[in-house]
Short mmCIF file of C-alpha atoms in Angstrom, two decimals:
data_model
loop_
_atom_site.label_atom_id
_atom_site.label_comp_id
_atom_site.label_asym_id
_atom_site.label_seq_id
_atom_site.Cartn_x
_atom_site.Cartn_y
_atom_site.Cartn_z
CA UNK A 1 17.82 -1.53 -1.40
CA UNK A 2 17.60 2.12 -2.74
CA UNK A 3 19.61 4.25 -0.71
CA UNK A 4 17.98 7.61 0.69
CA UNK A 5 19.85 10.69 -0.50
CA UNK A 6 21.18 13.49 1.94
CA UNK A 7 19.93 16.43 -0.74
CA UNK A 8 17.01 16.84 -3.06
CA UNK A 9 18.78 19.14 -6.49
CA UNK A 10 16.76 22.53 -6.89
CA UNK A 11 16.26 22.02 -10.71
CA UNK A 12 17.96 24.77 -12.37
CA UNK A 13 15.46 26.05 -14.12
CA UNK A 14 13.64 26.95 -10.44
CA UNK A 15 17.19 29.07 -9.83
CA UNK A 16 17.66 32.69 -10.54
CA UNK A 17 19.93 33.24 -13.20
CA UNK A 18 21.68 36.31 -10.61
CA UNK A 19 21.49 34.26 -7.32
CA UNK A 20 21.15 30.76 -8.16
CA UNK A 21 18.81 30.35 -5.12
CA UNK A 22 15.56 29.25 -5.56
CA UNK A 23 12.96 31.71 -7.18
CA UNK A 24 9.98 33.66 -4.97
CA UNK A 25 8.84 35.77 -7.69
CA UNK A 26 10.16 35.09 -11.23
CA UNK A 27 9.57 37.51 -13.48
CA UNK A 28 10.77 37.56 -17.54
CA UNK A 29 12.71 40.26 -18.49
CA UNK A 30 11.78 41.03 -22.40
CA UNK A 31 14.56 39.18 -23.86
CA UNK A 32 12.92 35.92 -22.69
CA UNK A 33 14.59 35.14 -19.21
CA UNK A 34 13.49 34.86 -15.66
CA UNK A 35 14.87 36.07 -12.48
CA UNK A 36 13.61 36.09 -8.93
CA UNK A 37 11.98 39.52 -8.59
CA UNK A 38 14.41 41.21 -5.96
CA UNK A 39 17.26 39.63 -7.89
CA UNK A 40 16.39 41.64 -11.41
CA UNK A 41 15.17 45.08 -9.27
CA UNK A 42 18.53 45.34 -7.51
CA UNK A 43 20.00 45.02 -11.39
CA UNK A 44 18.21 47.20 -12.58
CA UNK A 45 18.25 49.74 -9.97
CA UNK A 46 22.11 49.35 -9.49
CA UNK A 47 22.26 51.45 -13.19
CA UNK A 48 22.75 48.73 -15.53
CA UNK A 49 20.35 48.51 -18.93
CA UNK A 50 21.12 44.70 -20.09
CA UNK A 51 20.33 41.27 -19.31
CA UNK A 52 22.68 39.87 -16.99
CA UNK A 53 22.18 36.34 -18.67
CA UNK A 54 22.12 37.28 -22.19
CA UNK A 55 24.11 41.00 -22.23
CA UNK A 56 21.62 42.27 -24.74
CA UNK A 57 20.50 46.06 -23.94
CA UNK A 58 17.20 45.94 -22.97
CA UNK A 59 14.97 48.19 -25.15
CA UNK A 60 12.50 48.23 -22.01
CA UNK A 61 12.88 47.58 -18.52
CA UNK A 62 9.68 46.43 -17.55
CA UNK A 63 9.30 42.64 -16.82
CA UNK A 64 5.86 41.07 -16.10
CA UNK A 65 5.75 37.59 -13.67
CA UNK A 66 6.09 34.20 -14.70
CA UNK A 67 3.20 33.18 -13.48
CA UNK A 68 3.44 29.46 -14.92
CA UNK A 69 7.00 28.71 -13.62
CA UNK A 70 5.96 30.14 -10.05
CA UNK A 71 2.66 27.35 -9.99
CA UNK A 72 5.10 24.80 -10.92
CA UNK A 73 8.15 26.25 -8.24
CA UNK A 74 5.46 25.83 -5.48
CA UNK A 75 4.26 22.20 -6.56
CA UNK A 76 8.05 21.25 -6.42
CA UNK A 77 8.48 22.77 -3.11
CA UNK A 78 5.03 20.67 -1.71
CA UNK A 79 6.17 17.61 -3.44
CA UNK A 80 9.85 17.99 -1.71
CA UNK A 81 8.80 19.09 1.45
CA UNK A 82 9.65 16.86 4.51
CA UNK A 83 6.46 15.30 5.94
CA UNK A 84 6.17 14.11 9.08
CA UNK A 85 7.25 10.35 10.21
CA UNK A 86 7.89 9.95 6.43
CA UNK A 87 11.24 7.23 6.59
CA UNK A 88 12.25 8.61 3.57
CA UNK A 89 12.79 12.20 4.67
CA UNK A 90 15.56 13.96 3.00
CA UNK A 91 17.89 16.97 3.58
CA UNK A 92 18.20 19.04 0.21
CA UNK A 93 20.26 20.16 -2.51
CA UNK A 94 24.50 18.07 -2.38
CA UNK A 95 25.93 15.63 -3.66
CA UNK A 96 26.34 12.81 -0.81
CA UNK A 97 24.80 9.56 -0.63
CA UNK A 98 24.50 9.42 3.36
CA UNK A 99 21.12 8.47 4.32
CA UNK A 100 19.44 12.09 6.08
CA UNK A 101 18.02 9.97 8.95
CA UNK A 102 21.81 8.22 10.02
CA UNK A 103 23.14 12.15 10.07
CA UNK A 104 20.39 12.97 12.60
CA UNK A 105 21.49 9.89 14.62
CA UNK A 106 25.30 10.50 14.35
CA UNK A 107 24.65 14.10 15.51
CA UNK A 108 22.32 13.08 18.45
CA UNK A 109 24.21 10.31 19.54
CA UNK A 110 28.05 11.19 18.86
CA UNK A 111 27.55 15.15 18.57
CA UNK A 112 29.99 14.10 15.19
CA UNK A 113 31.92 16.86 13.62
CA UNK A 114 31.37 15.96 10.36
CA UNK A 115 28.12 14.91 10.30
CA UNK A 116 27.27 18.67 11.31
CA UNK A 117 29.46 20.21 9.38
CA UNK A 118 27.53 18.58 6.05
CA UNK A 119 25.15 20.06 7.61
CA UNK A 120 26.40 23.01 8.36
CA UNK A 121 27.14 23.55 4.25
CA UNK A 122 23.58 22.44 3.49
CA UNK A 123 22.19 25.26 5.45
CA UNK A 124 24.70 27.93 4.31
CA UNK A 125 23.73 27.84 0.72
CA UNK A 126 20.36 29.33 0.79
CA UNK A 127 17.35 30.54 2.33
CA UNK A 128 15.09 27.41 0.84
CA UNK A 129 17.80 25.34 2.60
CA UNK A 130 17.41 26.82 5.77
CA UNK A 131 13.80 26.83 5.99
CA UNK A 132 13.88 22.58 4.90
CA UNK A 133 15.59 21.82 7.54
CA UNK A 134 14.01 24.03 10.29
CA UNK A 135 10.46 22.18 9.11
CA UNK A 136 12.26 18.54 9.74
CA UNK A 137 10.89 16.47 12.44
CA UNK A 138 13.31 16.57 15.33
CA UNK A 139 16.23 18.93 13.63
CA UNK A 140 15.88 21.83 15.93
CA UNK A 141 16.20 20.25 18.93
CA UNK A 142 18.75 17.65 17.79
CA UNK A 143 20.72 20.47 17.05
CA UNK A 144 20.28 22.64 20.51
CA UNK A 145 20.84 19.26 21.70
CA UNK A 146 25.05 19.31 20.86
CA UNK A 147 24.96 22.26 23.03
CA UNK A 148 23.39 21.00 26.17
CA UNK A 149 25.82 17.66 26.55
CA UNK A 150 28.85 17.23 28.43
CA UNK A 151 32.61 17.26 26.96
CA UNK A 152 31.54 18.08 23.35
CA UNK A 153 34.66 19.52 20.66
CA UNK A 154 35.03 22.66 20.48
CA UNK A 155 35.01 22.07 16.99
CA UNK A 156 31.49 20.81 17.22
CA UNK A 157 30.28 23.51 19.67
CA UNK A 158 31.24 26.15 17.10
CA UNK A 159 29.92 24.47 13.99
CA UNK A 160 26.88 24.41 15.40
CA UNK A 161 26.48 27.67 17.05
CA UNK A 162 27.13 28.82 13.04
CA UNK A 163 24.20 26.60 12.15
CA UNK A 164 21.58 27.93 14.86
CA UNK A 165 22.82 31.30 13.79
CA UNK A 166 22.08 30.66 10.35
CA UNK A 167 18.67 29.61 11.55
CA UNK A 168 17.72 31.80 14.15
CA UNK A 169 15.59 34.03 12.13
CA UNK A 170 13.24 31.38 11.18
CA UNK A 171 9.61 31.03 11.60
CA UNK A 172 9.44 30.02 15.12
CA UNK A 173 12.89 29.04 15.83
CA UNK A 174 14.27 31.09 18.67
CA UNK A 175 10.84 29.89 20.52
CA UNK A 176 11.61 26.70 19.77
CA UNK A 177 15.45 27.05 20.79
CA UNK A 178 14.05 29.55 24.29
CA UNK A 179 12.16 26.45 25.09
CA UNK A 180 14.92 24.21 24.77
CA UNK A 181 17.69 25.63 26.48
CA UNK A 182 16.48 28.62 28.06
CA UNK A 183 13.76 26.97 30.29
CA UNK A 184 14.83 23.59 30.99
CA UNK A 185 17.06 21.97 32.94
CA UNK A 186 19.27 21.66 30.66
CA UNK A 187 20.08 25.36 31.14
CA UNK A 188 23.79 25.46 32.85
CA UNK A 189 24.69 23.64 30.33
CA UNK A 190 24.48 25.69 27.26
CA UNK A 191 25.45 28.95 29.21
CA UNK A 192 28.94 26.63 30.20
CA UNK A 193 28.94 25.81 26.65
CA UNK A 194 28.75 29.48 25.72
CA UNK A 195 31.54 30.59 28.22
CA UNK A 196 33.72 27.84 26.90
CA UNK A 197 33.55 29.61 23.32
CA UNK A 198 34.00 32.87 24.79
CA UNK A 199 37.50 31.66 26.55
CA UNK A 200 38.49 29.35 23.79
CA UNK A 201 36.65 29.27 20.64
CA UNK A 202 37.70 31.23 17.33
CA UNK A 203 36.45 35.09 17.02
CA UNK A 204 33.58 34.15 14.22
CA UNK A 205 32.33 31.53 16.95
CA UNK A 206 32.66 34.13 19.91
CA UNK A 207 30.41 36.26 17.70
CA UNK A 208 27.86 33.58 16.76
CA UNK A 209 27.72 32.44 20.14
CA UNK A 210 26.63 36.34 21.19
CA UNK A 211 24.25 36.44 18.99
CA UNK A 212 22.51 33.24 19.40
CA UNK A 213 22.48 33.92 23.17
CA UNK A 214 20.76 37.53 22.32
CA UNK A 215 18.23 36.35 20.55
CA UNK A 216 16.92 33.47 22.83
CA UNK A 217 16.58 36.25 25.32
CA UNK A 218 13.66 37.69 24.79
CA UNK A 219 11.32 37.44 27.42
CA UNK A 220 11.74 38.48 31.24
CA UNK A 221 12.23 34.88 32.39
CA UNK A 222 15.52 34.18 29.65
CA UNK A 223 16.87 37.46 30.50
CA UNK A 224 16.97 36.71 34.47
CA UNK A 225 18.36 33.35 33.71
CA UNK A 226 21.49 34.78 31.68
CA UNK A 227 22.56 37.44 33.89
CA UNK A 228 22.25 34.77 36.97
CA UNK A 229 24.85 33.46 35.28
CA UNK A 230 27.91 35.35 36.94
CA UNK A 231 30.86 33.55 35.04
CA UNK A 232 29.13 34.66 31.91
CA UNK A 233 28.51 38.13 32.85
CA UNK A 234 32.32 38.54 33.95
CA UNK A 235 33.42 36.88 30.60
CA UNK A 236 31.89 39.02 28.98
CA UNK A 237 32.77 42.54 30.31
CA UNK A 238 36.24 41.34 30.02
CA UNK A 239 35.75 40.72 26.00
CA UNK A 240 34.58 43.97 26.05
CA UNK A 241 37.20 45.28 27.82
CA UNK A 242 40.28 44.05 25.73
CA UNK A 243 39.03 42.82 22.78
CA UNK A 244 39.55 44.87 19.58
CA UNK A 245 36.92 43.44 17.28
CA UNK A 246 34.07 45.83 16.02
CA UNK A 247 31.57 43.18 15.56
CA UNK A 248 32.54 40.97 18.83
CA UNK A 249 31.80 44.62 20.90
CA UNK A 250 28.81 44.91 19.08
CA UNK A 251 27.11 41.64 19.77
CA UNK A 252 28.25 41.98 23.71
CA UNK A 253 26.81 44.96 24.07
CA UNK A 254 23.99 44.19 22.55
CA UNK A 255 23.14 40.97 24.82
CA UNK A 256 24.32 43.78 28.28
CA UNK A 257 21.85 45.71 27.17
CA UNK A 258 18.77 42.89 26.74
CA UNK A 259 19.57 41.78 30.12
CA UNK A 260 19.90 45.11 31.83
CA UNK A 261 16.34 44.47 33.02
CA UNK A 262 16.84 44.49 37.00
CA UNK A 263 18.64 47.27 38.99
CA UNK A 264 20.86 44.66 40.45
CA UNK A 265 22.46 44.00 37.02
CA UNK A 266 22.84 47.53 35.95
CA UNK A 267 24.70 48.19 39.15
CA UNK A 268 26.74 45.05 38.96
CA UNK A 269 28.06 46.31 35.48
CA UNK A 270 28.19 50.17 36.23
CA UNK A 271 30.45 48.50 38.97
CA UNK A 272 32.93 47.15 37.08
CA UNK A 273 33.10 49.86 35.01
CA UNK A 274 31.24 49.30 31.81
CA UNK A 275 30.76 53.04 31.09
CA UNK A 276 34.07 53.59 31.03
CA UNK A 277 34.64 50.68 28.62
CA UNK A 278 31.92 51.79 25.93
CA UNK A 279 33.23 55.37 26.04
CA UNK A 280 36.62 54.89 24.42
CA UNK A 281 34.26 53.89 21.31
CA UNK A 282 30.98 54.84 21.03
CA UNK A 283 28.82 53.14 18.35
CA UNK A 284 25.28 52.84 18.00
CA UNK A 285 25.27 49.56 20.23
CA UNK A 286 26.92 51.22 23.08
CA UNK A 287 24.38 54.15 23.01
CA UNK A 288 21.55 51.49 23.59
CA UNK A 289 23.66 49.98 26.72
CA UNK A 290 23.96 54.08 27.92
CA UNK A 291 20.55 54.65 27.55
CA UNK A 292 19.58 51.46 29.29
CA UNK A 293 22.09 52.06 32.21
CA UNK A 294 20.73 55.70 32.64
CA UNK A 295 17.53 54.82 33.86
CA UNK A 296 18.89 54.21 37.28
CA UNK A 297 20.80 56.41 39.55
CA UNK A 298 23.83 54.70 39.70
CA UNK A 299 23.88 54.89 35.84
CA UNK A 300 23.69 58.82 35.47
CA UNK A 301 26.20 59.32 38.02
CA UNK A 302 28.85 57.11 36.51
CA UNK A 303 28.02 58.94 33.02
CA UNK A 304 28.08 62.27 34.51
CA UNK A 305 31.50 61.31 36.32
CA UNK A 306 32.96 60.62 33.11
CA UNK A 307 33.22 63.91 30.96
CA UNK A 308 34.64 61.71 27.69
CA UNK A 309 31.57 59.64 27.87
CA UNK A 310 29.08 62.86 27.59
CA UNK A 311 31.17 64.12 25.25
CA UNK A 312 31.23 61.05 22.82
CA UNK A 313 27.29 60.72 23.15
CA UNK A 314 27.02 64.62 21.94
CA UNK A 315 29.72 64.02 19.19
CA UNK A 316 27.34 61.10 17.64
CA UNK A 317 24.35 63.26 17.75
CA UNK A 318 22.90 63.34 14.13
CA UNK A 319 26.15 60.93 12.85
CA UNK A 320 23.84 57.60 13.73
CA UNK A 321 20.42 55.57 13.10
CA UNK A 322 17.42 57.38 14.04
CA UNK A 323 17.07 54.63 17.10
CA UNK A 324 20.38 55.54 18.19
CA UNK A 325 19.89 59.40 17.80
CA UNK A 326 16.83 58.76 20.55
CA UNK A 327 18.98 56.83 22.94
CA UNK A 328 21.27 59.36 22.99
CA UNK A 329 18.72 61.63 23.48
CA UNK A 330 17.93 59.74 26.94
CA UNK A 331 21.47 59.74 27.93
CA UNK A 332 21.72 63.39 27.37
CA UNK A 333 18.11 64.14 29.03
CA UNK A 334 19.13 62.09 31.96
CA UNK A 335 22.48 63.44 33.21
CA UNK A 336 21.14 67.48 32.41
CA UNK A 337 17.49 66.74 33.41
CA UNK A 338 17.22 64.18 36.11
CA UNK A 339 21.09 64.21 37.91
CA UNK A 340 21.43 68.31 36.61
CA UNK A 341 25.19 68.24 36.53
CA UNK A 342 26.32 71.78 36.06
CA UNK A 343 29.59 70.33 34.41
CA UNK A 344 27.65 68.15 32.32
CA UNK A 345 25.18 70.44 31.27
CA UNK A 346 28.53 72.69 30.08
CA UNK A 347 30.23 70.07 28.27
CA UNK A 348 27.21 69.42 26.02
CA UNK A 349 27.42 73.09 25.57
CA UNK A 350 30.55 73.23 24.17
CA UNK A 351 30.08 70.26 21.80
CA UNK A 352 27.56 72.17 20.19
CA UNK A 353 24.89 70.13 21.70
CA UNK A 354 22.09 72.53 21.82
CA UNK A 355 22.25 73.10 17.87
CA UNK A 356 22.03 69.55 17.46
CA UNK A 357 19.33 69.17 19.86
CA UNK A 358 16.74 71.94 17.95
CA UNK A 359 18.02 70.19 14.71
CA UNK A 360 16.14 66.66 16.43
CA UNK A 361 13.37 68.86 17.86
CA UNK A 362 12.92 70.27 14.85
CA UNK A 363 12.61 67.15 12.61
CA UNK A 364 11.05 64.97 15.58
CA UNK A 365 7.07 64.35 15.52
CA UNK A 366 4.89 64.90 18.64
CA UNK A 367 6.24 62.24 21.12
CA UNK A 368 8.59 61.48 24.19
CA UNK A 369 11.78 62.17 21.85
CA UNK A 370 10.77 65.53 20.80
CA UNK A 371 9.58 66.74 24.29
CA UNK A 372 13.29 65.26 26.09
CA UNK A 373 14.90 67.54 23.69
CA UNK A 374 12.50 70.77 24.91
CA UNK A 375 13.40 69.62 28.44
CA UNK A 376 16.62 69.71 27.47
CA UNK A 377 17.03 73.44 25.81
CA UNK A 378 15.33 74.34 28.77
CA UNK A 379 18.09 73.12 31.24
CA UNK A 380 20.91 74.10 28.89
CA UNK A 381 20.19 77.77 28.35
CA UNK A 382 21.35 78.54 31.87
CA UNK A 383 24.76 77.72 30.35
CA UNK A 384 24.03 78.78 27.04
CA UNK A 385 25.02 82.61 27.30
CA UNK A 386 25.37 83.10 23.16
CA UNK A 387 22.01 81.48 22.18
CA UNK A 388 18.44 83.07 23.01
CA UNK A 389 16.60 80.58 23.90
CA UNK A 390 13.98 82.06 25.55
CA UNK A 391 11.14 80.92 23.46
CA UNK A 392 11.65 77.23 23.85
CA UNK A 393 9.56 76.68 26.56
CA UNK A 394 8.33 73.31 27.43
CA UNK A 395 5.06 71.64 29.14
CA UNK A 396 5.92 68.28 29.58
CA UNK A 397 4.21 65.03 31.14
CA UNK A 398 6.10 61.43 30.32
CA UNK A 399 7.55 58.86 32.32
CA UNK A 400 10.76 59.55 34.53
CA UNK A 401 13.24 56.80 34.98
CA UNK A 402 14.01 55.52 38.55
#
């Protein structure tokens, strides 16, 4: 009896020399050798004028494409690729002997740590890897599966929340997962699962965990469903609150801003003081959650009530991402245009916030940016005694926030 491996070997010669992950584009270099296409650009590009397999200078940089090896990397790939109710359906590139199909089982039936964590490796290791397994029968939801039982590891929990994260970005995944989790009954309990992590699990899990949950929220229905969840909301808020971790901050206010979708929730988090929290470190993240939370009454009062949180927003005024230069934009245009705080209006003043506003005016196109900013040179040059501002009138007609 021929035993079924776990891996199929990438043969080397389908590797790029620079990444060792399976060509897209190969392309030969004059010296005779092939890379993938990005792999050989970002050489190139980086300043460097030899072949990174060879060392020889390069007398030309041009490369043309391997048309041959990429007609025989894509009859590989359909002659390796997992077909449906085939029994002898394989994993990909490793070393173990363990039949795919018992892995699946062990995983579905014992949620076993190392049985995922092979897995785990397998889907760490490359792209091709990643999407192999994503187009086996049954993997997906075997996987989401671990996450929806009772009294699973931690151990297991977090090794695979790191493999849906890994995943996640997927053709069709996080529709796949949304469906799953999101809008069955087996709802409570992945969002217990995800608290669990949050109070117990490692700080690379409580980030994966974040993210995973962001990114299956993306419809109205997923969003409702996670900020029902009142244990969750609290955990998080407190994370946000004392935790010290860049990236941890990042990925909860990212997922408080995707649910912020109802006026209940904004209130519920402007109550427990979540503008306060994001002041004492603004980053581009926190700027969404601000803008967000400004759309609603109770949002531009708590912002306008807290003079360090207008300040930070005017300090990281042309310092961020174009995205996060407009939500700031918002924040600004809603505590000096909509809740016309005289004291707010002064303290962007005096952080040089009008010179930074005609600097976005000035580079914005025609759109609902560019006419905030004339709304807002408007309502600042009552406090603006230095600056003559009396040409920048404005004529505008977009959509107010509550």
């Amino acid at each position: 009896m021929v035993k079924e491996e776990l891996y199929i070997t990438v043969p080397s010669v389908f590797r790029c020399p620079i990444s060792l992950d399976l060509m897209k584009s190969p392309v030969s270099l004059c010296t005779g050798v092939t890379y993938d296409r990005s792999s050989i650009q970002q050489w190139l590009e980086s300043g460097h004028d030899t072949c990174p397999a060879t060392m020889q200078v390069l007398p030309s940089k041009d490369f043309i494409p391997n048309l041959t090896l990429h007609r025989l990397i894509n009859l590989w790939i359909q002659s390796s690729t997992l077909r449906p109710g085939s029994n002898s359906a394989r994993l990909l590139p490793g070393t173990s002997d363990v039949p795919a199909k018992l892995l699946i089982e062990k995983i579905e039936r014992l949620c076993c740590v190392d049985s995922l964590s092979r897995v785990s490796e397998f889907v760490s290791r490359c792209e091709e890897n990643r999407r192999f397994v994503v187009r086996s029968d049954c993997f997906v939801e075997v996987i989401a599966g671990v996450l929806t039982k009772k009294c699973v590891e931690i151990e297991a929990l977090e090794t695979t929340l790191g493999i849906l994260d890994l995943i996640l970005s997927e053709n069709g995944v996080k529709e796949r997962l949304n469906k799953l989790i999101l809008k069955s009954n087996r709802e409570s309990h992945f969002l217990s699962a995800i608290v669990f992590i949050l109070q117990n699990g490692s700080l690379d899990s409580k980030v994966k965990s974040v993210r995973v949950l962001d990114s299956l929220a993306f419809d109205s229905e997923s969003k409702r469903r996670i900020s029902d969840s009142q244990d969750l909301i609290s955990i998080l808020l407190h994370l946000l609150q004392t935790n010290k971790s860049r990236s941890l901050n990042d990925a909860v206010t990212s997922i408080l801003s995707t649910v912020s979708t109802t006026r209940s929730i904004k209130s519920r988090l402007i109550e427990n003081g979540v503008v306060e929290i994001v002041s004492n470190s603004i980053t581009e993240k926190s700027l969404k959650l601000l803008a967000t939370l400004s759309s609603c009454s109770e949002g531009r009062s708590a912002i306008s009530s807290n003079p360090k949180c207008v300040a930070e927003v005017v300090e990281n005024l042309l310092k961020v991402s174009k995205t996060a230069t407009e939500d700031a934009v918002v924040v600004l245009w809603s505590v000096c245009c909509l809740k016309k705080e005289e004291k707010v209006r002064e303290a962007v003043v005096e952080g040089n916030g009008v010179t930074k506003v005609l600097v976005i005016m000035q580079r914005e196109g025609e759109g609902t940016v560019k006419m905030m900013c004339r709304d807002l040179v408007k309502a600042l040059r009552a406090v603006c005694k230095d600056w003559c501002l009396g040409s920048y009138e404005t004529k505008t007609t977009h959509i107010r926030p509550c």
